[in-house]
Each structure stands twice: as C-alpha cells, then as structure tokens.
Tab-separated table of C-alpha atoms and ligand atoms in Angstrom:
chain	number	residue	atom	x	y	z
J	1	MET	CA	171.678	-56.594	284.586
J	2	GLY	CA	172.726	-60.157	283.641
J	3	SER	CA	176.268	-61.239	282.879
J	4	LEU	CA	176.834	-59.779	279.451
J	5	ALA	CA	180.534	-59.643	278.666
J	6	PRO	CA	181.571	-56.003	278.269
J	7	LEU	CA	182.420	-54.815	274.792
J	8	LEU	CA	185.454	-52.583	274.318
J	9	PHE	CA	185.449	-50.426	271.222
J	10	PRO	CA	186.184	-46.826	270.346
J	11	VAL	CA	183.149	-44.597	270.246
J	12	SER	CA	183.775	-43.764	266.580
J	13	ASP	CA	182.912	-47.413	265.774
J	14	LEU	CA	179.434	-47.086	267.209
J	15	PRO	CA	176.676	-47.313	264.629
J	16	ALA	CA	175.332	-43.943	263.530
J	17	ASP	CA	172.489	-43.085	265.831
J	18	SER	CA	169.232	-42.255	264.132
J	19	ARG	CA	167.038	-42.194	267.241
J	20	ARG	CA	164.793	-39.203	267.669
J	21	GLY	CA	162.488	-38.107	270.426
J	22	ARG	CA	162.274	-36.969	273.994
J	23	SER	CA	165.731	-35.674	274.788
J	24	ARG	CA	167.941	-37.038	272.077
J	25	GLU	CA	168.941	-33.635	270.803
J	26	HIS	CA	171.864	-31.991	272.545
J	27	HIS	CA	173.292	-28.557	272.072
J	28	ALA	CA	177.047	-28.177	271.777
J	29	PRO	CA	178.922	-29.020	268.575
J	30	HIS	CA	182.143	-30.924	269.238
J	31	GLY	CA	184.698	-29.138	271.391
J	32	GLU	CA	182.540	-26.112	272.004
J	33	VAL	CA	181.657	-26.404	275.681
J	34	PRO	CA	182.726	-22.915	276.747
J	35	SER	CA	185.227	-22.961	279.569
J	36	LEU	CA	183.479	-21.350	282.517
J	37	LEU	CA	184.790	-23.255	285.509
J	38	LYS	CA	187.820	-25.454	284.898
J	39	TRP	CA	187.614	-28.390	287.245
J	40	THR	CA	189.861	-31.347	287.951
J	41	GLY	CA	188.704	-34.227	285.782
J	42	SER	CA	186.714	-31.942	283.465
J	43	LYS	CA	185.024	-33.780	280.613
J	44	ARG	CA	185.046	-30.807	278.255
J	45	SER	CA	187.015	-32.671	275.603
J	46	GLN	CA	184.656	-35.669	275.675
J	47	ALA	CA	181.321	-34.073	276.483
J	48	GLU	CA	179.972	-33.905	272.960
J	49	ARG	CA	180.852	-37.560	272.286
J	50	ILE	CA	179.269	-38.696	275.548
J	51	ALA	CA	176.170	-36.606	274.801
J	52	SER	CA	175.891	-38.153	271.350
J	53	ILE	CA	175.438	-41.621	272.849
J	54	ALA	CA	173.105	-40.588	275.674
J	55	PRO	CA	169.842	-42.518	275.437
J	56	GLU	CA	166.464	-40.883	275.034
J	57	HIS	CA	165.483	-39.660	278.465
J	58	ASP	CA	162.995	-37.657	280.454
J	59	ARG	CA	165.191	-36.032	283.089
J	60	TYR	CA	168.971	-35.730	283.136
J	61	PHE	CA	170.919	-36.182	286.423
J	62	GLU	CA	174.574	-35.215	286.901
J	63	PRO	CA	175.417	-36.019	290.553
J	64	PHE	CA	179.223	-35.392	290.359
J	65	LEU	CA	178.803	-32.021	288.707
J	66	GLY	CA	182.220	-30.303	288.997
J	67	GLY	CA	182.601	-28.047	285.948
J	68	GLY	CA	179.460	-29.608	284.442
J	69	ALA	CA	180.761	-30.152	280.907
J	70	LEU	CA	178.093	-32.703	280.018
J	71	LEU	CA	175.396	-30.620	281.637
J	72	PHE	CA	176.171	-27.915	279.078
J	73	CYS	CA	175.242	-30.391	276.326
J	74	LEU	CA	172.242	-32.052	277.977
J	75	ALA	CA	170.731	-29.310	280.155
J	76	ARG	CA	167.046	-28.610	279.796
J	77	PRO	CA	164.336	-27.684	282.295
J	78	GLY	CA	163.967	-30.463	284.850
J	79	ALA	CA	167.627	-31.560	284.692
J	80	GLN	CA	169.399	-31.905	288.049
J	81	GLY	CA	173.016	-31.024	288.749
J	82	SER	CA	174.533	-31.753	292.145
J	83	ASP	CA	177.858	-31.983	293.899
J	84	ILE	CA	179.029	-32.525	297.450
J	85	TYR	CA	181.072	-29.300	297.367
J	86	ALA	CA	178.633	-26.577	298.430
J	87	PRO	CA	180.554	-23.464	297.165
J	88	LEU	CA	180.600	-25.035	293.706
J	89	VAL	CA	176.845	-25.582	293.729
J	90	ALA	CA	176.341	-22.012	294.971
J	91	PHE	CA	178.423	-20.866	292.006
J	92	TRP	CA	176.198	-22.726	289.527
J	93	LYS	CA	173.112	-21.173	291.100
J	94	LEU	CA	174.656	-17.728	290.540
J	95	VAL	CA	175.268	-18.547	286.871
J	96	ARG	CA	171.637	-19.637	286.504
J	97	ASP	CA	169.967	-16.887	288.549
J	98	GLU	CA	172.307	-13.901	288.885
J	99	PRO	CA	174.611	-13.725	285.869
J	100	GLU	CA	174.851	-9.917	285.928
J	101	HIS	CA	175.923	-9.967	289.562
J	102	LEU	CA	178.576	-12.640	288.834
J	103	ILE	CA	179.913	-10.703	285.827
J	104	GLN	CA	180.006	-7.456	287.793
J	105	ASP	CA	181.804	-9.125	290.680
J	106	TYR	CA	184.383	-10.717	288.371
J	107	THR	CA	184.934	-7.431	286.538
J	108	THR	CA	185.576	-5.577	289.815
J	109	GLN	CA	187.909	-8.290	291.080
J	110	TRP	CA	189.751	-8.543	287.758
J	111	LYS	CA	190.417	-4.783	287.822
J	112	ALA	CA	191.664	-4.983	291.421
J	113	LEU	CA	194.037	-7.763	290.345
J	114	GLN	CA	195.520	-5.677	287.507
J	115	ASP	CA	196.343	-2.980	290.114
J	116	ASP	CA	197.851	-5.383	292.629
J	117	LEU	CA	199.373	-8.386	290.935
J	118	PRO	CA	199.602	-10.990	292.440
J	119	GLY	CA	198.835	-9.608	295.936
J	120	TYR	CA	195.106	-9.305	295.301
J	121	PHE	CA	194.879	-13.006	294.403
J	122	TYR	CA	196.148	-13.972	297.858
J	123	VAL	CA	193.757	-11.562	299.575
J	124	VAL	CA	190.868	-13.298	297.818
J	125	ARG	CA	192.271	-16.751	298.538
J	126	GLU	CA	192.375	-16.028	302.264
J	127	ARG	CA	188.900	-14.524	302.185
J	128	PHE	CA	187.526	-17.531	300.316
J	129	ASN	CA	189.017	-19.912	302.857
J	130	ASN	CA	187.140	-18.010	305.575
J	131	THR	CA	183.841	-17.303	303.828
J	132	GLN	CA	183.488	-19.852	300.958
J	133	LYS	CA	181.851	-17.200	298.786
J	134	PRO	CA	181.104	-18.611	295.313
J	135	GLU	CA	182.109	-15.334	293.626
J	136	ASP	CA	185.585	-15.746	295.135
J	137	LEU	CA	185.777	-19.396	294.069
J	138	ASN	CA	185.052	-18.208	290.531
J	139	PHE	CA	187.783	-15.555	290.695
J	140	LEU	CA	190.344	-18.007	292.096
J	141	MET	CA	189.537	-20.622	289.473
J	142	ARG	CA	189.975	-18.056	286.685
J	143	THR	CA	193.357	-16.880	287.936
J	144	CYS	CA	195.089	-19.798	289.722
J	145	VAL	CA	197.802	-21.969	288.158
J	146	ASN	CA	196.267	-23.728	285.156
J	147	GLY	CA	192.822	-23.271	286.694
J	148	ILE	CA	193.347	-26.371	288.791
J	149	VAL	CA	191.282	-26.622	291.945
J	150	ARG	CA	193.502	-27.813	294.790
J	151	PHE	CA	192.916	-28.092	298.521
J	152	SER	CA	195.132	-28.757	301.511
J	153	LYS	CA	194.364	-31.686	303.835
J	154	SER	CA	192.388	-29.315	306.033
J	155	GLY	CA	190.240	-28.259	303.062
J	156	GLN	CA	191.886	-24.889	302.366
J	157	PHE	CA	192.138	-23.777	298.736
J	158	ASN	CA	195.910	-23.646	298.218
J	159	ASN	CA	196.705	-23.270	294.536
J	160	SER	CA	198.830	-20.216	293.640
J	161	PHE	CA	198.413	-17.337	291.222
J	162	HIS	CA	199.199	-18.117	287.578
J	163	LEU	CA	202.011	-15.593	287.111
J	164	SER	CA	202.041	-15.492	283.314
J	165	ARG	CA	198.272	-14.895	283.048
J	166	ARG	CA	196.031	-12.096	284.213
J	167	GLY	CA	192.682	-13.840	284.130
J	168	MET	CA	190.086	-13.985	281.376
J	169	ILE	CA	189.212	-10.454	280.259
J	170	PRO	CA	185.786	-9.421	281.575
J	171	LYS	CA	184.271	-9.012	278.097
J	172	ARG	CA	185.010	-12.640	277.273
J	173	PHE	CA	183.870	-13.741	280.740
J	174	ARG	CA	180.514	-12.069	280.078
J	175	GLN	CA	180.079	-13.984	276.812
J	176	VAL	CA	180.890	-17.313	278.449
J	177	VAL	CA	178.590	-16.732	281.438
J	178	MET	CA	175.723	-15.724	279.168
J	179	GLU	CA	176.125	-18.856	277.058
J	180	TRP	CA	175.904	-20.971	280.195
J	181	THR	CA	173.027	-19.016	281.715
J	182	ALA	CA	170.992	-19.624	278.583
J	183	ARG	CA	171.540	-23.370	278.978
J	184	LEU	CA	170.805	-23.578	282.696
J	185	ARG	CA	167.240	-22.266	282.663
J	186	GLY	CA	165.052	-24.606	284.725
J	187	VAL	CA	167.981	-26.760	285.888
J	188	ASP	CA	167.805	-27.725	289.555
J	189	PHE	CA	171.053	-27.532	291.574
J	190	ARG	CA	171.648	-29.257	294.893
J	191	ALA	CA	174.590	-29.594	297.263
J	192	CYS	CA	174.440	-33.217	298.373
J	193	ASP	CA	176.016	-36.636	298.211
J	194	TYR	CA	175.479	-38.429	294.896
J	195	ALA	CA	173.407	-41.167	296.552
J	196	GLU	CA	170.864	-38.640	297.743
J	197	ALA	CA	170.737	-37.023	294.304
J	198	ILE	CA	170.102	-40.227	292.348
J	199	ALA	CA	167.601	-41.632	294.855
J	200	HIS	CA	164.903	-39.737	292.922
J	201	ALA	CA	165.860	-41.034	289.473
J	202	ARG	CA	163.293	-43.340	287.907
J	203	GLN	CA	162.839	-45.343	284.729
J	204	GLY	CA	163.105	-42.992	281.748
J	205	ASP	CA	165.734	-40.763	283.388
J	206	PHE	CA	169.426	-40.726	282.466
J	207	VAL	CA	172.238	-40.384	285.018
J	208	TYR	CA	175.820	-39.472	284.110
J	209	LEU	CA	178.329	-40.199	286.882
J	210	ASP	CA	181.847	-38.781	286.871
J	211	PRO	CA	183.248	-39.474	290.349
J	212	PRO	CA	186.807	-38.580	291.293
J	213	TYR	CA	189.153	-41.315	290.165
J	214	SER	CA	192.705	-41.550	291.410
J	215	GLY	CA	193.940	-44.312	289.138
J	216	ASN	CA	194.589	-46.784	291.927
J	217	ARG	CA	192.728	-49.970	292.678
J	218	GLN	CA	191.755	-48.837	296.110
J	219	ARG	CA	188.561	-48.985	298.106
J	220	TYR	CA	188.358	-45.284	298.800
J	221	ILE	CA	189.001	-42.391	296.423
J	222	GLY	CA	189.144	-39.399	298.692
J	223	ASP	CA	185.987	-40.014	300.675
J	224	LEU	CA	184.322	-42.026	297.938
J	225	ASN	CA	183.743	-45.675	298.782
J	226	VAL	CA	184.011	-47.574	295.511
J	227	GLU	CA	181.978	-50.577	296.625
J	228	ARG	CA	179.181	-48.291	297.761
J	229	LEU	CA	179.235	-46.696	294.316
J	230	TYR	CA	178.866	-50.124	292.668
J	231	GLU	CA	175.924	-50.898	294.949
J	232	HIS	CA	174.227	-47.695	293.856
J	233	LEU	CA	174.799	-48.600	290.203
J	234	GLU	CA	173.137	-51.974	290.814
J	235	ASN	CA	170.297	-50.183	292.487
J	236	LEU	CA	169.832	-47.967	289.425
J	237	ASN	CA	169.849	-51.125	287.279
J	238	ARG	CA	167.093	-52.653	289.407
J	239	ARG	CA	165.040	-49.471	288.958
J	240	ARG	CA	165.753	-49.555	285.183
J	241	VAL	CA	167.429	-46.161	285.217
J	242	LYS	CA	169.954	-45.762	282.399
J	243	TRP	CA	173.382	-44.506	283.384
J	244	ALA	CA	176.870	-43.803	282.060
J	245	LEU	CA	179.942	-43.817	284.293
J	246	SER	CA	183.330	-42.236	283.514
J	247	PHE	CA	185.751	-43.980	285.769
J	248	ASP	CA	189.185	-45.079	284.638
J	249	GLY	CA	191.492	-45.316	281.665
J	250	ASN	CA	195.046	-45.223	280.381
J	251	ARG	CA	197.709	-42.579	280.593
J	252	GLY	CA	200.637	-43.032	278.212
J	253	ASP	CA	201.376	-46.743	278.418
J	254	ARG	CA	200.005	-47.072	281.965
J	255	ASP	CA	196.718	-48.715	282.701
J	256	TYR	CA	194.422	-47.242	285.364
J	257	LYS	CA	191.634	-49.761	285.206
J	258	ALA	CA	189.161	-50.043	288.055
J	259	ASP	CA	187.507	-53.307	288.965
J	260	VAL	CA	183.996	-52.296	287.963
J	261	PRO	CA	182.017	-55.552	288.341
J	262	ILE	CA	181.121	-56.932	284.921
J	263	ALA	CA	177.606	-57.776	286.074
J	264	VAL	CA	176.855	-54.095	286.692
J	265	TYR	CA	177.307	-52.721	283.157
J	266	LYS	CA	176.675	-53.766	279.555
J	267	ARG	CA	179.537	-52.224	277.623
J	268	VAL	CA	182.549	-49.992	278.038
J	269	ILE	CA	183.731	-47.439	275.536
J	270	SER	CA	187.227	-46.002	275.365
J	271	LEU	CA	187.270	-42.226	274.875
J	272	ASP	CA	190.311	-40.228	273.883
J	273	SER	CA	190.546	-37.286	276.284
J	274	GLY	CA	193.596	-35.572	274.846
J	275	TYR	CA	196.816	-34.950	276.689
J	276	SER	CA	197.496	-35.002	280.401
J	277	ALA	CA	197.154	-31.525	281.947
J	278	VAL	CA	198.905	-32.784	285.069
J	279	ALA	CA	201.943	-33.858	283.048
J	280	LYS	CA	202.014	-30.371	281.522
J	281	VAL	CA	201.868	-28.700	284.925
J	282	LEU	CA	204.617	-30.857	286.362
J	283	ASN	CA	206.735	-30.504	283.215
J	284	GLY	CA	206.624	-34.249	282.787
J	285	PRO	CA	206.289	-36.035	279.460
J	286	ILE	CA	203.086	-35.162	277.611
J	287	GLU	CA	201.008	-38.330	277.598
J	288	GLN	CA	197.960	-39.416	275.663
J	289	VAL	CA	195.038	-40.040	278.012
J	290	THR	CA	192.092	-42.296	277.312
J	291	GLU	CA	189.172	-42.740	279.664
J	292	SER	CA	186.590	-45.474	279.963
J	293	LEU	CA	182.874	-44.872	279.794
J	294	TYR	CA	180.793	-47.685	281.288
J	295	LEU	CA	177.190	-47.942	280.128
J	296	ASN	CA	174.279	-50.021	281.407
J	297	TYR	CA	172.376	-49.815	278.118
N	1	SAM	C1	185.772	-35.583	288.291
N	1	SAM	S1	184.880	-34.267	289.036
N	1	SAM	C2	183.561	-34.013	287.907
N	1	SAM	C3	184.024	-33.270	286.677
N	1	SAM	C4	182.907	-32.875	285.739
N	1	SAM	N1	182.359	-34.012	285.036
N	1	SAM	C5	183.370	-31.825	284.745
N	1	SAM	O1	183.188	-31.983	283.543
N	1	SAM	O2	183.937	-30.824	285.194
N	1	SAM	C6	184.169	-35.074	290.408
N	1	SAM	C7	183.252	-34.210	291.284
N	1	SAM	O3	182.647	-35.082	292.235
N	1	SAM	C8	182.444	-34.358	293.443
N	1	SAM	N2	182.241	-35.346	294.518
N	1	SAM	C9	183.161	-36.072	295.205
N	1	SAM	N3	182.579	-36.913	296.073
N	1	SAM	C10	181.234	-36.741	295.931
N	1	SAM	C11	180.079	-37.343	296.527
N	1	SAM	N4	180.201	-38.284	297.469
N	1	SAM	N5	178.856	-36.950	296.120
N	1	SAM	C12	178.721	-35.963	295.184
N	1	SAM	N6	179.781	-35.343	294.578
N	1	SAM	C13	181.017	-35.739	294.939
N	1	SAM	C14	183.667	-33.486	293.577
N	1	SAM	O4	183.396	-32.359	294.401
N	1	SAM	C15	183.941	-33.113	292.089
N	1	SAM	O5	183.363	-31.867	291.785
C-alpha cells in the first residue's frame, strides 16, 4: 500500500462525489437507519456518511456485523454479513427469511411482559442463557437497560430490565422489521470469524470492518488480536480489495487512538458520532464522541 502519510480531515471536507455505477447508490437518507437491534458500538449515527464515501463495488462484506447499521445502507443481493456471535446471526436470518414469525413472537412476548413486569423479562433472560434462541435475544435487546448488550465473564446475558420503558410497541416493531426485511433480500449471513468471512473477498469488493474497540492501546480487545487484524488488512491490500475500518477516536478531551500502521491505510477521516451513550447510562458527563474511519483507497 506504500507509505502515504495519512490525511486527517472531517468527512464534510471531502470533495462532492459524482461517481456513478455498480454499487454507488445507497438507500438510507441521513439518520434514518431504523433501530432494529441496538448493539454496542452501533454505527447508526454515522452509517449514511460512511456509505456516501464507499467506493464503487461488486459485493459488500460486513464481517463485524453487530446491529448492521451500514448493511442497511449498502445491502443488495450478494452482500455478506457475518459475526462471530451465532445468536445474532440467527436473528438476522429471521429478519430476512421469517419476518412474520419474528413479529408474532415479539408481539406475544411484549404482551406477556405487560402482564408481568418486570418478572417476564427475567424469565426470558434465563431461557435465553440456556437456549440462545434469537427470538429471545431480540426481546431482551428491545427491553433491557438502554438496549445495551452485556455479558458476564462466563458469557451469560446479564443486563437488566429497563424499568421506565415497556418495549417498542408491536405495531412500530412490525414497521421496523419490514423495512429491514426489504433491504436484506439476497444478503448472505454467516456466523464465523472475520478472517474466514473476508477470505473470499476479491478485487472489486468492498469490506467495512467495525471490530470491538476498547480505547486502550492493547494487543487484545476481548478475543480480538489487533496485530492479526492488521495482517488481514495488509492481505486485503495485496489482493486489491478496498476496505474501510472504524477503529478508534476521541471522547470528550480524551484520545483513544490505536496504533494502526501507517503503511496499511491511505487516509483517516474523523466522524462525529454524537454523544456517549455510556456516559448517559452511568450518569457521567455527556461527552462528544468522534471516531476514526481508516480507508485504503
Ligand atoms: C462494534 S460491533 C459492530 C457494530 C455494528 N457496526 C453496528 O452498527 O451495530 C463489533 C461486532 O464484532 C463482533 N466480533 C467480535 N470479534 C469478532 C471476530 N473475531 N470475528 C467476527 N466478529 C467479531 C461482535 O460480536 C460485535 O457484534
């Protein structure tokens, strides 16, 4: 990829993009990715801006799928969404293939919750921790505190019920699911490690990577080996696959920069992602958050 010095500029300073063609068009107007599955590190607030600078591409790959905010903008038949967390991938398959079943299940569970609040939430939480059913993951995510997915060290979902909320009303849930289902036609979903998912990407494809990032300069983030990630980025460069990586940023006046090797990317863009949800949850000061987007094109 050469040793181009990275550029740092806000995305609004990018030249207006007049490219047309293969998959330049994207669907969602700014801020309109409907909130189906809130997920830690969601890129809902940035998705439209990231989509607007995606290069022309044949197939789209999103190997750290989570709540899939960018997938909503770039999905088209042949796109591939994957994540290491199998219940999450099973959930996305339900949205694509069985929306009526998912809506019916949520409606039934929502009604049970109104009759037994918050007891029913904890019944479902225990069941999910035993069975990993994607319908239950959906219900928990819609009704837990601030919709934040949280696990214990042993992998048990352990967030609590959001006492002041009763879950999205089923009518609205139906609308949101149907919007997503319409987008996901022909999208392939896989439960696998990101390396396996991107092994099939070739020149002409576009990969968006949004791995978990803890804000520390450490070798491992959860189970993610940072150096291994950089090696895979180099590998994509060698195969001339275009990619974008969301990885670090600033919160308030603190800097959470990673040491992404300069030789791996061509430029880095600073994206404003709004205010820290974590600060809100912990009743800390509300802080402005910006995140970096590294590009190899
Ligand atoms: C920051 S979240 C992605 C958020 C997503 N962009 C959104 O808008 O909601 C990171 C995701 O990476 C997944 N993940 C962590 N390690 C992984 C790995 N080795 N391979 C694939 N996915 C992984 C996590 O399960 C999580 O869903």
